[in-house]
Amino acid sequence: MSSHPDDSVVTPSPTALTPRSAPLPPSALTLRSTPPSQIPHPTHHLSPFPDDFVVPAFSTAEPGDGQRWSTWPAATPTERGPRPWPDWLVTSAAAVDTELGVVKSGKEADLFLIDRTVPDDVELGPLDGSRSVLLAAKRYRGPEQSDFHRSSQYREGRRTRNTRDGRAMARGSSHGRRVQAGLWAAAEFDALGRMHALGLPVPYPVQISGTEVLMEFVGDVTAAAPRLAQTRADGADLWPLFEQVAEIVLELARAGFAHGDLSAYNLLVHEGRVVVIDVPQLVDVASNPQGAELLERDCRNVCE
């Protein structure tokens, strides 16, 4: 069974597990007209499938209650995390997602713990990654469950291509709030990817599906990593954590960004390492009229 972003439950059809067809790459289509000197050596592999194609695998197991087939095979390349993919990532089409419970409930979204595992009767292929991993699924609520009070100051400098959606968001209608929920999920996935590319400590963004963002789970098997505000470190023990946070803020600023809502409540501490979370409002300091002010506020909040 599979959870849809609108909280309805649907059962995947067999066709949902069938890999979508992909066009041949230009090199394969034009090979006959290529000069002989430029023809690849026969040992070179000319695959008709894109790099993100998921080889189908089959299992005798069927998802039970609270389970669904992995959503990875249905994701497009732009809906998956940046390459190179981590070694711990599960990419097999036979993987099953099992919902283990709620990690945290917030005003705009809920965070769920997901176990993504390939059944034992499936032999892993060279592109399938690991067999099992714990993931965090952040699900933004629709208009029926949330008013989305996040300040509009974070959206300044951003534009939506659909003018109808833009007007609906400005009015605050149900459709507008539904669109905004999807935009916040997309903004978080994009921000995580940007920060990961900068080498900043954030949960690796695994994939996005509608209003759900799947990401690396920061913690261990027994519990999620505590927030900086929850740690009992003080004095000399806090100094290395403060240095890490300062470097995070500086690296973001060098790249032209501010977290926009940084505090000790959206910084995790895991094995002595600070990890930044809750980043959908990542601010472009240059394009947002309040960018510099938000950057200064980040500094003040953390220092206080």
JSON list of N, CA, C and O in Angstrom, two decimals, residues 75-113:
[
{"chain": "A", "resi": 75, "resn": "ALA", "atom": "N", "xyz": [10.62, 8.16, -9.62]},
{"chain": "A", "resi": 75, "resn": "ALA", "atom": "CA", "xyz": [11.14, 9.53, -9.58]},
{"chain": "A", "resi": 75, "resn": "ALA", "atom": "C", "xyz": [11.94, 9.84, -10.84]},
{"chain": "A", "resi": 75, "resn": "ALA", "atom": "O", "xyz": [12.64, 8.98, -11.38]},
{"chain": "A", "resi": 76, "resn": "THR", "atom": "N", "xyz": [11.81, 11.07, -11.33]},
{"chain": "A", "resi": 76, "resn": "THR", "atom": "CA", "xyz": [12.60, 11.51, -12.46]},
{"chain": "A", "resi": 76, "resn": "THR", "atom": "C", "xyz": [13.98, 11.93, -11.95]},
{"chain": "A", "resi": 76, "resn": "THR", "atom": "O", "xyz": [14.17, 12.15, -10.75]},
{"chain": "A", "resi": 77, "resn": "PRO", "atom": "N", "xyz": [14.97, 12.08, -12.83]},
{"chain": "A", "resi": 77, "resn": "PRO", "atom": "CA", "xyz": [16.31, 12.49, -12.38]},
{"chain": "A", "resi": 77, "resn": "PRO", "atom": "C", "xyz": [16.31, 13.76, -11.56]},
{"chain": "A", "resi": 77, "resn": "PRO", "atom": "O", "xyz": [17.07, 13.88, -10.59]},
{"chain": "A", "resi": 78, "resn": "THR", "atom": "N", "xyz": [15.46, 14.74, -11.90]},
{"chain": "A", "resi": 78, "resn": "THR", "atom": "CA", "xyz": [15.44, 15.99, -11.14]},
{"chain": "A", "resi": 78, "resn": "THR", "atom": "C", "xyz": [14.77, 15.83, -9.78]},
{"chain": "A", "resi": 78, "resn": "THR", "atom": "O", "xyz": [14.87, 16.73, -8.94]},
{"chain": "A", "resi": 79, "resn": "GLU", "atom": "N", "xyz": [14.10, 14.71, -9.56]},
{"chain": "A", "resi": 79, "resn": "GLU", "atom": "CA", "xyz": [13.45, 14.46, -8.27]},
{"chain": "A", "resi": 79, "resn": "GLU", "atom": "C", "xyz": [14.31, 13.60, -7.36]},
{"chain": "A", "resi": 79, "resn": "GLU", "atom": "O", "xyz": [13.88, 13.21, -6.28]},
{"chain": "A", "resi": 80, "resn": "ARG", "atom": "N", "xyz": [15.53, 13.29, -7.81]},
{"chain": "A", "resi": 80, "resn": "ARG", "atom": "CA", "xyz": [16.46, 12.50, -7.00]},
{"chain": "A", "resi": 80, "resn": "ARG", "atom": "C", "xyz": [17.62, 13.35, -6.54]},
{"chain": "A", "resi": 80, "resn": "ARG", "atom": "O", "xyz": [17.92, 14.39, -7.12]},
{"chain": "A", "resi": 81, "resn": "GLY", "atom": "N", "xyz": [18.28, 12.89, -5.48]},
{"chain": "A", "resi": 81, "resn": "GLY", "atom": "CA", "xyz": [19.39, 13.63, -4.91]},
{"chain": "A", "resi": 81, "resn": "GLY", "atom": "C", "xyz": [20.58, 13.71, -5.84]},
{"chain": "A", "resi": 81, "resn": "GLY", "atom": "O", "xyz": [20.68, 12.97, -6.83]},
{"chain": "A", "resi": 82, "resn": "PRO", "atom": "N", "xyz": [21.51, 14.61, -5.54]},
{"chain": "A", "resi": 82, "resn": "PRO", "atom": "CA", "xyz": [22.68, 14.82, -6.41]},
{"chain": "A", "resi": 82, "resn": "PRO", "atom": "C", "xyz": [23.62, 13.62, -6.42]},
{"chain": "A", "resi": 82, "resn": "PRO", "atom": "O", "xyz": [23.74, 12.89, -5.44]},
{"chain": "A", "resi": 83, "resn": "ARG", "atom": "N", "xyz": [24.26, 13.44, -7.56]},
{"chain": "A", "resi": 83, "resn": "ARG", "atom": "CA", "xyz": [25.31, 12.43, -7.68]},
{"chain": "A", "resi": 83, "resn": "ARG", "atom": "C", "xyz": [26.63, 13.00, -7.20]},
{"chain": "A", "resi": 83, "resn": "ARG", "atom": "O", "xyz": [26.83, 14.21, -7.26]},
{"chain": "A", "resi": 84, "resn": "PRO", "atom": "N", "xyz": [27.54, 12.13, -6.76]},
{"chain": "A", "resi": 84, "resn": "PRO", "atom": "CA", "xyz": [27.42, 10.67, -6.67]},
{"chain": "A", "resi": 84, "resn": "PRO", "atom": "C", "xyz": [26.50, 10.27, -5.52]},
{"chain": "A", "resi": 84, "resn": "PRO", "atom": "O", "xyz": [26.52, 10.90, -4.46]},
{"chain": "A", "resi": 85, "resn": "TRP", "atom": "N", "xyz": [25.70, 9.25, -5.76]},
{"chain": "A", "resi": 85, "resn": "TRP", "atom": "CA", "xyz": [24.80, 8.79, -4.72]},
{"chain": "A", "resi": 85, "resn": "TRP", "atom": "C", "xyz": [25.60, 8.13, -3.60]},
{"chain": "A", "resi": 85, "resn": "TRP", "atom": "O", "xyz": [26.57, 7.40, -3.86]},
{"chain": "A", "resi": 86, "resn": "PRO", "atom": "N", "xyz": [25.21, 8.34, -2.34]},
{"chain": "A", "resi": 86, "resn": "PRO", "atom": "CA", "xyz": [25.93, 7.72, -1.22]},
{"chain": "A", "resi": 86, "resn": "PRO", "atom": "C", "xyz": [25.86, 6.19, -1.28]},
{"chain": "A", "resi": 86, "resn": "PRO", "atom": "O", "xyz": [24.90, 5.62, -1.82]},
{"chain": "A", "resi": 87, "resn": "ASP", "atom": "N", "xyz": [26.87, 5.54, -0.73]},
{"chain": "A", "resi": 87, "resn": "ASP", "atom": "CA", "xyz": [26.91, 4.07, -0.74]},
{"chain": "A", "resi": 87, "resn": "ASP", "atom": "C", "xyz": [25.75, 3.46, 0.05]},
{"chain": "A", "resi": 87, "resn": "ASP", "atom": "O", "xyz": [25.33, 2.34, -0.24]},
{"chain": "A", "resi": 88, "resn": "TRP", "atom": "N", "xyz": [25.25, 4.21, 1.05]},
{"chain": "A", "resi": 88, "resn": "TRP", "atom": "CA", "xyz": [24.19, 3.65, 1.89]},
{"chain": "A", "resi": 88, "resn": "TRP", "atom": "C", "xyz": [22.80, 3.73, 1.25]},
{"chain": "A", "resi": 88, "resn": "TRP", "atom": "O", "xyz": [21.83, 3.16, 1.75]},
{"chain": "A", "resi": 89, "resn": "LEU", "atom": "N", "xyz": [22.69, 4.41, 0.11]},
{"chain": "A", "resi": 89, "resn": "LEU", "atom": "CA", "xyz": [21.39, 4.62, -0.52]},
{"chain": "A", "resi": 89, "resn": "LEU", "atom": "C", "xyz": [20.85, 3.31, -1.12]},
{"chain": "A", "resi": 89, "resn": "LEU", "atom": "O", "xyz": [21.60, 2.54, -1.73]},
{"chain": "A", "resi": 90, "resn": "VAL", "atom": "N", "xyz": [19.55, 3.08, -0.95]},
{"chain": "A", "resi": 90, "resn": "VAL", "atom": "CA", "xyz": [18.89, 1.91, -1.54]},
{"chain": "A", "resi": 90, "resn": "VAL", "atom": "C", "xyz": [18.18, 2.36, -2.82]},
{"chain": "A", "resi": 90, "resn": "VAL", "atom": "O", "xyz": [17.29, 3.21, -2.77]},
{"chain": "A", "resi": 91, "resn": "THR", "atom": "N", "xyz": [18.57, 1.81, -3.97]},
{"chain": "A", "resi": 91, "resn": "THR", "atom": "CA", "xyz": [17.99, 2.22, -5.24]},
{"chain": "A", "resi": 91, "resn": "THR", "atom": "C", "xyz": [17.29, 1.08, -5.98]},
{"chain": "A", "resi": 91, "resn": "THR", "atom": "O", "xyz": [16.83, 1.26, -7.10]},
{"chain": "A", "resi": 92, "resn": "SER", "atom": "N", "xyz": [17.20, -0.07, -5.37]},
{"chain": "A", "resi": 92, "resn": "SER", "atom": "CA", "xyz": [16.55, -1.21, -6.01]},
{"chain": "A", "resi": 92, "resn": "SER", "atom": "C", "xyz": [15.06, -0.97, -6.18]},
{"chain": "A", "resi": 92, "resn": "SER", "atom": "O", "xyz": [14.38, -0.44, -5.29]},
{"chain": "A", "resi": 93, "resn": "ALA", "atom": "N", "xyz": [14.53, -1.36, -7.34]},
{"chain": "A", "resi": 93, "resn": "ALA", "atom": "CA", "xyz": [13.10, -1.23, -7.60]},
{"chain": "A", "resi": 93, "resn": "ALA", "atom": "C", "xyz": [12.27, -2.20, -6.75]},
{"chain": "A", "resi": 93, "resn": "ALA", "atom": "O", "xyz": [11.06, -2.04, -6.64]},
{"chain": "A", "resi": 94, "resn": "ALA", "atom": "N", "xyz": [12.91, -3.20, -6.16]},
{"chain": "A", "resi": 94, "resn": "ALA", "atom": "CA", "xyz": [12.20, -4.17, -5.34]},
{"chain": "A", "resi": 94, "resn": "ALA", "atom": "C", "xyz": [12.12, -3.75, -3.87]},
{"chain": "A", "resi": 94, "resn": "ALA", "atom": "O", "xyz": [11.52, -4.46, -3.07]},
{"chain": "A", "resi": 95, "resn": "ALA", "atom": "N", "xyz": [12.69, -2.61, -3.52]},
{"chain": "A", "resi": 95, "resn": "ALA", "atom": "CA", "xyz": [12.70, -2.18, -2.12]},
{"chain": "A", "resi": 95, "resn": "ALA", "atom": "C", "xyz": [11.29, -1.83, -1.64]},
{"chain": "A", "resi": 95, "resn": "ALA", "atom": "O", "xyz": [10.44, -1.38, -2.40]},
{"chain": "A", "resi": 96, "resn": "VAL", "atom": "N", "xyz": [11.08, -2.05, -0.36]},
{"chain": "A", "resi": 96, "resn": "VAL", "atom": "CA", "xyz": [9.79, -1.75, 0.28]},
{"chain": "A", "resi": 96, "resn": "VAL", "atom": "C", "xyz": [10.02, -0.72, 1.37]},
{"chain": "A", "resi": 96, "resn": "VAL", "atom": "O", "xyz": [10.95, -0.84, 2.18]},
{"chain": "A", "resi": 97, "resn": "ASP", "atom": "N", "xyz": [9.17, 0.32, 1.39]},
{"chain": "A", "resi": 97, "resn": "ASP", "atom": "CA", "xyz": [9.22, 1.34, 2.43]},
{"chain": "A", "resi": 97, "resn": "ASP", "atom": "C", "xyz": [8.26, 0.97, 3.55]},
{"chain": "A", "resi": 97, "resn": "ASP", "atom": "O", "xyz": [7.07, 0.75, 3.30]},
{"chain": "A", "resi": 98, "resn": "THR", "atom": "N", "xyz": [8.76, 0.93, 4.77]},
{"chain": "A", "resi": 98, "resn": "THR", "atom": "CA", "xyz": [7.93, 0.64, 5.94]},
{"chain": "A", "resi": 98, "resn": "THR", "atom": "C", "xyz": [7.93, 1.85, 6.86]},
{"chain": "A", "resi": 98, "resn": "THR", "atom": "O", "xyz": [8.99, 2.31, 7.29]},
{"chain": "A", "resi": 99, "resn": "GLU", "atom": "N", "xyz": [6.76, 2.36, 7.15]},
{"chain": "A", "resi": 99, "resn": "GLU", "atom": "CA", "xyz": [6.64, 3.53, 8.03]},
{"chain": "A", "resi": 99, "resn": "GLU", "atom": "C", "xyz": [6.73, 3.07, 9.48]},
{"chain": "A", "resi": 99, "resn": "GLU", "atom": "O", "xyz": [5.93, 2.26, 9.94]},
{"chain": "A", "resi": 100, "resn": "LEU", "atom": "N", "xyz": [7.72, 3.62, 10.21]},
{"chain": "A", "resi": 100, "resn": "LEU", "atom": "CA", "xyz": [7.97, 3.19, 11.59]},
{"chain": "A", "resi": 100, "resn": "LEU", "atom": "C", "xyz": [7.37, 4.10, 12.63]},
{"chain": "A", "resi": 100, "resn": "LEU", "atom": "O", "xyz": [7.36, 3.76, 13.81]},
{"chain": "A", "resi": 101, "resn": "GLY", "atom": "N", "xyz": [6.90, 5.29, 12.22]},
{"chain": "A", "resi": 101, "resn": "GLY", "atom": "CA", "xyz": [6.29, 6.19, 13.19]},
{"chain": "A", "resi": 101, "resn": "GLY", "atom": "C", "xyz": [6.69, 7.63, 12.96]},
{"chain": "A", "resi": 101, "resn": "GLY", "atom": "O", "xyz": [7.48, 7.95, 12.07]},
{"chain": "A", "resi": 102, "resn": "VAL", "atom": "N", "xyz": [6.13, 8.51, 13.78]},
{"chain": "A", "resi": 102, "resn": "VAL", "atom": "CA", "xyz": [6.39, 9.94, 13.67]},
{"chain": "A", "resi": 102, "resn": "VAL", "atom": "C", "xyz": [7.59, 10.31, 14.53]},
{"chain": "A", "resi": 102, "resn": "VAL", "atom": "O", "xyz": [7.64, 9.98, 15.71]},
{"chain": "A", "resi": 103, "resn": "VAL", "atom": "N", "xyz": [8.55, 11.00, 13.93]},
{"chain": "A", "resi": 103, "resn": "VAL", "atom": "CA", "xyz": [9.72, 11.49, 14.67]},
{"chain": "A", "resi": 103, "resn": "VAL", "atom": "C", "xyz": [9.40, 12.82, 15.32]},
{"chain": "A", "resi": 103, "resn": "VAL", "atom": "O", "xyz": [9.74, 13.07, 16.47]},
{"chain": "A", "resi": 104, "resn": "LYS", "atom": "N", "xyz": [8.72, 13.69, 14.57]},
{"chain": "A", "resi": 104, "resn": "LYS", "atom": "CA", "xyz": [8.39, 15.02, 15.08]},
{"chain": "A", "resi": 104, "resn": "LYS", "atom": "C", "xyz": [7.21, 15.59, 14.32]},
{"chain": "A", "resi": 104, "resn": "LYS", "atom": "O", "xyz": [7.10, 15.41, 13.11]},
{"chain": "A", "resi": 105, "resn": "SER", "atom": "N", "xyz": [6.32, 16.28, 15.04]},
{"chain": "A", "resi": 105, "resn": "SER", "atom": "CA", "xyz": [5.21, 16.98, 14.41]},
{"chain": "A", "resi": 105, "resn": "SER", "atom": "C", "xyz": [5.45, 18.48, 14.53]},
{"chain": "A", "resi": 105, "resn": "SER", "atom": "O", "xyz": [5.79, 18.97, 15.61]},
{"chain": "A", "resi": 106, "resn": "GLY", "atom": "N", "xyz": [5.28, 19.20, 13.42]},
{"chain": "A", "resi": 106, "resn": "GLY", "atom": "CA", "xyz": [5.47, 20.63, 13.42]},
{"chain": "A", "resi": 106, "resn": "GLY", "atom": "C", "xyz": [4.22, 21.35, 12.95]},
{"chain": "A", "resi": 106, "resn": "GLY", "atom": "O", "xyz": [3.19, 20.73, 12.67]},
{"chain": "A", "resi": 107, "resn": "LYS", "atom": "N", "xyz": [4.30, 22.67, 12.85]},
{"chain": "A", "resi": 107, "resn": "LYS", "atom": "CA", "xyz": [3.15, 23.46, 12.43]},
{"chain": "A", "resi": 107, "resn": "LYS", "atom": "C", "xyz": [2.85, 23.27, 10.95]},
{"chain": "A", "resi": 107, "resn": "LYS", "atom": "O", "xyz": [1.69, 23.37, 10.53]},
{"chain": "A", "resi": 108, "resn": "GLU", "atom": "N", "xyz": [3.88, 23.02, 10.16]},
{"chain": "A", "resi": 108, "resn": "GLU", "atom": "CA", "xyz": [3.70, 22.95, 8.71]},
{"chain": "A", "resi": 108, "resn": "GLU", "atom": "C", "xyz": [3.91, 21.56, 8.14]},
{"chain": "A", "resi": 108, "resn": "GLU", "atom": "O", "xyz": [3.44, 21.26, 7.05]},
{"chain": "A", "resi": 109, "resn": "ALA", "atom": "N", "xyz": [4.65, 20.72, 8.87]},
{"chain": "A", "resi": 109, "resn": "ALA", "atom": "CA", "xyz": [4.99, 19.41, 8.32]},
{"chain": "A", "resi": 109, "resn": "ALA", "atom": "C", "xyz": [5.22, 18.43, 9.45]},
{"chain": "A", "resi": 109, "resn": "ALA", "atom": "O", "xyz": [5.46, 18.81, 10.61]},
{"chain": "A", "resi": 110, "resn": "ASP", "atom": "N", "xyz": [5.16, 17.15, 9.12]},
{"chain": "A", "resi": 110, "resn": "ASP", "atom": "CA", "xyz": [5.45, 16.07, 10.07]},
{"chain": "A", "resi": 110, "resn": "ASP", "atom": "C", "xyz": [6.62, 15.27, 9.53]},
{"chain": "A", "resi": 110, "resn": "ASP", "atom": "O", "xyz": [6.75, 15.07, 8.31]},
{"chain": "A", "resi": 111, "resn": "LEU", "atom": "N", "xyz": [7.47, 14.80, 10.44]},
{"chain": "A", "resi": 111, "resn": "LEU", "atom": "CA", "xyz": [8.64, 14.01, 10.05]},
{"chain": "A", "resi": 111, "resn": "LEU", "atom": "C", "xyz": [8.43, 12.57, 10.46]},
{"chain": "A", "resi": 111, "resn": "LEU", "atom": "O", "xyz": [8.18, 12.28, 11.64]},
{"chain": "A", "resi": 112, "resn": "PHE", "atom": "N", "xyz": [8.50, 11.66, 9.49]},
{"chain": "A", "resi": 112, "resn": "PHE", "atom": "CA", "xyz": [8.28, 10.24, 9.72]},
{"chain": "A", "resi": 112, "resn": "PHE", "atom": "C", "xyz": [9.59, 9.46, 9.53]},
{"chain": "A", "resi": 112, "resn": "PHE", "atom": "O", "xyz": [10.44, 9.87, 8.74]},
{"chain": "A", "resi": 113, "resn": "LEU", "atom": "N", "xyz": [9.71, 8.36, 10.24]},
{"chain": "A", "resi": 113, "resn": "LEU", "atom": "CA", "xyz": [10.85, 7.46, 10.08]},
{"chain": "A", "resi": 113, "resn": "LEU", "atom": "C", "xyz": [10.45, 6.35, 9.13]},
{"chain": "A", "resi": 113, "resn": "LEU", "atom": "O", "xyz": [9.43, 5.69, 9.32]}
]
